[in-house]
């Protein structure tokens, strides 16, 4: 794969405009795709704004609303691909009903085409979290077929975000999906969190060495496991894009993998103390990093990606012939040598770190 073909995409959450992060705050010279998060779907297939003020009215980069600001950026950078991401972790409840209704699927596809043309976007990203039954899987495929008919290739792009877990993937015809999609954004994160019994790395490339995963099977979850499964089902490697979390998961009261914890917290990468990033412990086998905050009232075991783990994941992408990397989120990153987005871009394209 020629280096210029690698995707290095970021999700831009519209609500971050309230913290001063307009679309122009992204490190655009290191980004190929921007996924605008989120727009929501109704049961009848029509679309609705998640936050109409942020999307269409608030001052952003000299425009009214973040969608106009993104369109302005695209006009200034013709090579930039922009897609609207529909759904999200708290916005997916309507997908099963909509996708099960043939008329609603047609409406949805038509609504997506109208939205893309209105806001000068390149396509649509489906973030249905998650199709978890055989029935959902069949309807998911029917929805994608309708969407592709309304947004024909190569003029429009369609991507989807899916987890590494077979609880979802096993219900989807991945080979057929590979014929319909331009990209599958594999959410290689959230393997451990407040919903688990013990702490662990939340975005490991490979399971950590040792035997803890035999006691706690969830610790076996890994990016590689998801990649292997998807490729084994006939999905094209060049269309598979690996996700990087630009946030940490902290497990209060724990000091190492496999330990119980009192509470769990989420911290954006740019909220982490710089010394944590500098003093982080990197497990090069697992492609994961952690810091233990033992201070009074500290966060405990904290799992997050750093430039060294992003470089490892970019190397993996190149070795496996995958399509690139994406980041949730682009606005959670930092500028300078500790930037995850810029590190990924350099590593994918074989650009050495600045001295």
Coordinates of C-alpha atoms in Angstrom, one line a residue:
X1 CA 0.0 0.0 0.0
X2 CA 1.4 3.4 -1.0
X3 CA 1.9 5.6 2.0
X4 CA -0.3 8.4 0.7
X5 CA -3.3 6.1 0.8
X6 CA -3.3 5.7 4.6
X7 CA -6.3 7.1 6.4
X8 CA -5.5 9.2 9.5
X9 CA -9.0 10.3 10.5
X10 CA -10.5 12.0 13.6
X11 CA -13.9 12.3 15.1
X12 CA -15.0 15.8 15.8
X13 CA -17.8 16.0 18.5
X14 CA -19.9 19.0 17.9
X15 CA -20.4 19.7 21.7
X16 CA -16.7 20.5 22.0
X17 CA -17.5 23.9 20.4
X18 CA -18.7 24.9 23.9
X19 CA -15.2 24.5 25.2
X20 CA -13.7 26.6 22.4
X21 CA -12.7 23.8 20.1
X22 CA -14.0 24.7 16.6
X23 CA -13.3 22.5 13.6
X24 CA -10.3 24.6 12.7
X25 CA -8.6 23.6 16.0
X26 CA -7.9 20.1 14.5
X27 CA -4.4 19.4 13.3
X28 CA -5.5 19.4 9.7
X29 CA -2.1 19.0 8.1
X30 CA -2.0 15.5 9.7
X31 CA -5.6 14.5 9.1
X32 CA -7.2 12.9 6.0
X33 CA -10.8 12.4 7.3
X34 CA -13.0 14.2 9.7
X35 CA -16.1 12.4 11.1
X36 CA -18.6 14.9 12.4
X37 CA -20.3 13.5 15.5
X38 CA -23.2 13.1 15.8
X39 CA -26.4 13.4 14.0
X40 CA -29.4 11.2 15.1
X41 CA -31.9 9.1 13.2
X42 CA -35.6 8.8 13.9
X43 CA -37.7 5.6 13.7
X44 CA -39.1 6.7 10.4
X45 CA -35.6 7.2 8.8
X46 CA -35.6 11.0 9.0
X47 CA -32.6 12.7 10.6
X48 CA -32.5 15.2 13.5
X49 CA -29.7 17.3 15.0
X50 CA -28.1 16.3 18.2
X51 CA -27.6 19.9 19.1
X52 CA -29.0 22.3 16.5
X53 CA -27.4 25.3 18.1
X54 CA -23.9 23.8 17.9
X55 CA -24.6 22.4 14.5
X56 CA -26.2 25.4 12.8
X57 CA -26.1 28.6 14.9
X58 CA -23.2 29.1 17.2
X59 CA -20.3 31.2 16.0
X60 CA -17.6 28.9 14.8
X61 CA -14.6 29.8 12.6
X62 CA -16.5 32.9 11.3
X63 CA -19.5 30.8 10.3
X64 CA -22.9 30.0 11.8
X65 CA -22.6 26.5 13.3
X66 CA -20.0 23.8 13.2
X67 CA -21.4 22.2 10.1
X68 CA -20.8 25.4 8.1
X69 CA -17.4 25.7 9.7
X70 CA -16.5 22.2 8.5
X71 CA -17.7 23.0 5.0
X72 CA -15.5 26.1 5.0
X73 CA -12.5 24.0 6.1
X74 CA -13.2 21.5 3.3
X75 CA -13.3 24.3 0.7
X76 CA -9.9 25.5 2.0
X77 CA -8.5 21.9 1.9
X78 CA -10.0 20.1 -1.1
X79 CA -8.2 16.9 -0.2
X80 CA -9.9 16.6 3.2
X81 CA -12.7 14.1 3.4
X82 CA -15.6 14.9 5.7
X83 CA -18.4 12.5 6.8
X84 CA -21.3 12.9 9.1
X85 CA -21.4 10.2 11.8
X86 CA -24.9 9.1 12.7
X87 CA -25.7 7.5 16.0
X88 CA -23.1 7.2 18.7
X89 CA -23.1 5.5 22.1
X90 CA -26.1 7.3 23.4
X91 CA -27.8 7.9 20.0
X92 CA -28.3 4.4 18.6
X93 CA -31.6 3.4 20.2
X94 CA -33.6 4.1 17.0
X95 CA -31.5 2.1 14.6
X96 CA -33.0 -1.4 15.2
X97 CA -36.6 -0.1 14.6
X98 CA -35.6 2.1 11.6
X99 CA -33.4 -0.6 9.9
X100 CA -36.2 -3.2 10.3
X101 CA -38.6 -1.1 8.2
X102 CA -38.0 -1.2 4.4
X103 CA -39.8 2.2 4.0
X104 CA -37.8 3.8 6.8
X105 CA -34.6 2.5 5.3
X106 CA -35.4 4.2 2.0
X107 CA -36.2 7.4 3.9
X108 CA -33.0 7.1 5.8
X109 CA -30.9 6.7 2.7
X110 CA -32.6 9.7 1.0
X111 CA -32.2 11.8 4.1
X112 CA -28.5 11.0 4.3
X113 CA -28.1 12.0 0.7
X114 CA -29.9 15.3 1.3
X115 CA -27.8 16.0 4.4
X116 CA -24.5 15.3 2.7
X117 CA -25.4 17.6 -0.2
X118 CA -26.7 20.3 2.0
X119 CA -23.5 20.5 4.1
X120 CA -21.0 19.7 1.3
X121 CA -19.9 16.5 2.9
X122 CA -18.2 13.5 1.3
X123 CA -20.4 10.8 2.9
X124 CA -21.8 9.1 5.9
X125 CA -20.4 7.1 8.9
X126 CA -22.8 4.7 10.6
X127 CA -22.2 4.4 14.3
X128 CA -24.9 2.0 15.4
X129 CA -23.8 0.8 18.8
X130 CA -24.4 -2.1 18.3
X131 CA -26.2 -4.7 16.1
X132 CA -26.4 -7.5 18.7
X133 CA -28.9 -10.0 17.3
X134 CA -29.1 -12.0 14.0
X135 CA -32.2 -9.9 13.1
X136 CA -30.2 -6.7 13.6
X137 CA -27.4 -8.0 11.5
X138 CA -29.7 -8.8 8.5
X139 CA -31.3 -5.3 8.8
X140 CA -27.9 -3.6 9.2
X141 CA -26.9 -5.1 5.8
X142 CA -30.2 -4.1 4.2
X143 CA -29.7 -0.5 5.5
X144 CA -26.2 -0.4 4.1
X145 CA -27.4 -1.6 0.7
X146 CA -30.0 1.1 0.6
X147 CA -27.5 3.7 1.7
X148 CA -25.0 2.7 -1.0
X149 CA -27.7 3.0 -3.6
X150 CA -28.4 6.5 -2.5
X151 CA -24.7 7.4 -2.1
X152 CA -23.0 5.6 -5.0
X153 CA -19.3 5.0 -5.1
X154 CA -16.8 6.6 -5.9
X155 CA -18.7 9.9 -5.6
X156 CA -19.6 9.3 -1.9
X157 CA -18.0 7.5 1.0
X158 CA -19.7 5.2 3.5
X159 CA -18.0 4.0 6.6
X160 CA -19.1 2.3 9.8
X161 CA -17.8 2.1 13.4
X162 CA -17.9 -1.4 15.0
X163 CA -16.4 -2.9 18.1
X164 CA -13.9 -5.8 18.3
X165 CA -16.4 -8.0 20.0
X166 CA -17.8 -11.1 18.3
X167 CA -21.1 -10.5 20.2
X168 CA -21.7 -7.9 17.5
X169 CA -19.5 -8.9 14.6
X170 CA -20.8 -12.5 14.3
X171 CA -24.2 -11.2 13.3
X172 CA -22.9 -9.2 10.3
X173 CA -22.0 -10.5 6.9
X174 CA -18.5 -9.0 6.9
X175 CA -17.5 -10.1 3.4
X176 CA -20.6 -8.4 1.9
X177 CA -20.1 -5.4 4.1
X178 CA -16.6 -5.1 2.6
X179 CA -18.2 -4.7 -0.8
X180 CA -20.5 -1.9 0.3
X181 CA -18.2 0.2 2.6
X182 CA -15.3 2.4 1.9
X183 CA -14.0 1.8 5.5
X184 CA -14.8 0.0 8.7
X185 CA -13.6 2.0 11.7
X186 CA -12.7 -0.7 14.3
X187 CA -13.2 0.7 17.8
X188 CA -10.0 -0.6 19.4
X189 CA -10.8 0.7 22.9
X190 CA -13.0 0.4 26.0
X191 CA -12.0 -3.2 26.6
X192 CA -12.1 -2.4 30.4
X193 CA -14.0 0.2 32.3
X194 CA -16.5 0.8 35.0
X195 CA -18.6 -2.1 33.7
X196 CA -15.8 -4.7 34.4
X197 CA -14.9 -6.5 37.6
X198 CA -11.2 -5.8 37.4
X199 CA -9.0 -3.1 35.7
X200 CA -6.9 -3.6 32.7
X201 CA -5.6 -1.8 29.6
X202 CA -8.6 -0.4 27.7
X203 CA -7.0 -0.3 24.2
X204 CA -4.3 -3.0 24.0
X205 CA -3.1 -4.1 20.6
X206 CA -2.4 -7.6 22.0
X207 CA -3.3 -9.3 25.3
X208 CA -0.6 -8.7 28.0
X209 CA 1.9 -11.6 28.6
X210 CA 1.0 -13.8 31.6
X211 CA -1.9 -15.8 32.7
X212 CA -4.3 -13.3 34.1
X213 CA -6.5 -13.5 31.0
X214 CA -7.3 -17.1 32.0
X215 CA -8.7 -15.9 35.3
X216 CA -10.4 -12.9 33.7
X217 CA -11.3 -13.6 30.1
X218 CA -12.1 -10.0 29.3
X219 CA -8.4 -9.2 29.6
X220 CA -7.9 -11.2 26.4
X221 CA -9.8 -8.5 24.4
X222 CA -7.5 -6.8 21.9
X223 CA -7.3 -4.9 18.7
X224 CA -5.6 -7.8 17.0
X225 CA -8.3 -10.2 18.0
X226 CA -10.9 -8.0 16.3
X227 CA -8.7 -7.5 13.2
X228 CA -8.1 -11.3 12.9
X229 CA -11.8 -12.1 13.2
X230 CA -12.9 -9.5 10.6
X231 CA -10.2 -10.5 8.1
X232 CA -11.0 -14.2 8.6
X233 CA -14.6 -13.4 7.5
X234 CA -13.5 -12.0 4.1
X235 CA -13.4 -8.3 4.9
X236 CA -10.7 -6.4 2.8
X237 CA -7.7 -5.5 5.0
X238 CA -7.2 -2.2 3.1
X239 CA -10.6 -1.0 4.2
X240 CA -10.1 -1.8 7.9
X241 CA -9.1 1.3 10.0
X242 CA -7.8 0.8 13.6
X243 CA -9.1 3.2 16.3
X244 CA -7.0 5.0 18.9
X245 CA -8.6 6.4 22.0
X246 CA -7.5 10.0 22.8
X247 CA -8.6 9.5 26.4
X248 CA -7.6 7.5 29.4
X249 CA -9.5 5.1 31.7
X250 CA -8.6 5.4 35.4
X251 CA -9.3 2.7 38.0
X252 CA -9.3 4.2 41.5
X253 CA -7.8 1.9 44.1
X254 CA -6.1 -0.4 41.7
X255 CA -2.3 -0.5 41.1
X256 CA -2.0 -3.1 38.3
X257 CA -3.8 -5.2 35.7
X258 CA -6.4 -7.6 37.1
X259 CA -7.0 -5.8 40.3
X260 CA -10.5 -4.7 41.6
X261 CA -11.1 -1.0 41.9
X262 CA -13.3 1.4 43.8
X263 CA -14.4 3.6 41.0
X264 CA -13.6 4.3 37.3
X265 CA -13.1 7.6 35.6
X266 CA -12.5 8.8 32.0
X267 CA -10.0 11.5 31.3
X268 CA -9.2 13.2 28.0
X269 CA -5.6 12.9 26.9
X270 CA -5.1 16.6 27.0
X271 CA -6.3 16.6 30.6
X272 CA -3.6 14.2 31.8
X273 CA -0.7 15.7 33.8
X274 CA 2.3 15.9 31.4
X275 CA 4.4 14.0 33.8
X276 CA 2.2 11.0 33.5
X277 CA 2.8 10.9 29.7
X278 CA 6.6 11.3 30.3
X279 CA 6.8 8.7 33.1
X280 CA 4.3 6.2 31.6
X281 CA 5.0 2.5 31.7
X282 CA 4.9 1.0 28.2
X283 CA 4.1 -2.7 27.6
X284 CA 5.6 -3.0 24.1
X285 CA 4.3 -6.6 23.7
X286 CA 0.7 -5.5 24.4
X287 CA 1.0 -2.2 22.7
X288 CA -0.4 -0.5 25.7
X289 CA 0.7 2.0 28.4
X290 CA -0.2 2.8 31.9
X291 CA 0.6 5.1 34.9
X292 CA -0.2 4.4 38.5
X293 CA -1.2 7.5 40.5
X294 CA -0.5 6.6 44.1
X295 CA -1.0 10.2 45.4
X296 CA -3.5 10.9 48.1
X297 CA -6.9 10.8 46.4
X298 CA -5.1 9.6 43.3
X299 CA -6.6 8.0 40.2
X300 CA -5.0 4.6 40.7
X301 CA -4.2 2.5 37.6
X302 CA -4.6 4.7 34.5
X303 CA -4.6 3.2 31.0
X304 CA -4.0 5.4 27.9
X305 CA -2.2 5.5 24.6
X306 CA 1.0 7.6 24.2
X307 CA 3.2 8.2 21.1
X308 CA 5.1 5.0 21.6
X309 CA 1.9 2.9 21.5
X310 CA 0.5 4.8 18.6
X311 CA 3.8 4.1 16.7
X312 CA 3.4 0.4 17.5
X313 CA -0.2 0.4 16.2
X314 CA 0.8 2.3 13.1
X315 CA 3.6 -0.3 12.5
X316 CA 0.9 -3.0 12.9
X317 CA -1.3 -1.3 10.4
X318 CA 1.5 -1.3 7.9
X319 CA 2.4 -4.9 8.5
X320 CA -1.2 -6.1 8.2
X321 CA -1.9 -4.0 5.1
X322 CA -4.8 -2.2 6.9
X323 CA -6.3 1.1 5.8
X324 CA -4.9 3.4 8.5
X325 CA -5.8 4.9 11.9
X326 CA -8.6 7.0 13.4
X327 CA -8.9 8.8 16.7
X328 CA -11.7 9.4 19.1
X329 CA -11.4 12.4 19.4
X330 CA -9.3 14.8 17.4
X331 CA -10.0 17.6 19.9
X332 CA -8.8 15.6 22.9
X333 CA -5.2 15.6 21.5
X334 CA -2.3 17.9 22.4
X335 CA 0.0 19.8 20.1
X336 CA 3.7 19.1 19.9
X337 CA 5.8 15.9 20.3
X338 CA 3.2 14.2 22.5
X339 CA 0.4 14.5 19.9
X340 CA -1.2 11.1 19.1
X341 CA -2.7 12.2 15.8
X342 CA 0.5 13.7 14.5
X343 CA 2.5 10.7 15.8
X344 CA 0.2 8.3 13.9
X345 CA 0.4 10.3 10.7
X346 CA 4.2 10.3 10.8
X347 CA 4.4 6.6 11.7
X348 CA 2.0 5.6 8.9
X349 CA 3.9 7.6 6.3
X350 CA 7.4 6.7 7.5
X351 CA 8.3 10.3 8.5
X352 CA 10.9 10.2 11.3
X353 CA 10.2 12.1 14.6
X354 CA 11.7 15.6 14.7
X355 CA 15.0 15.7 16.5

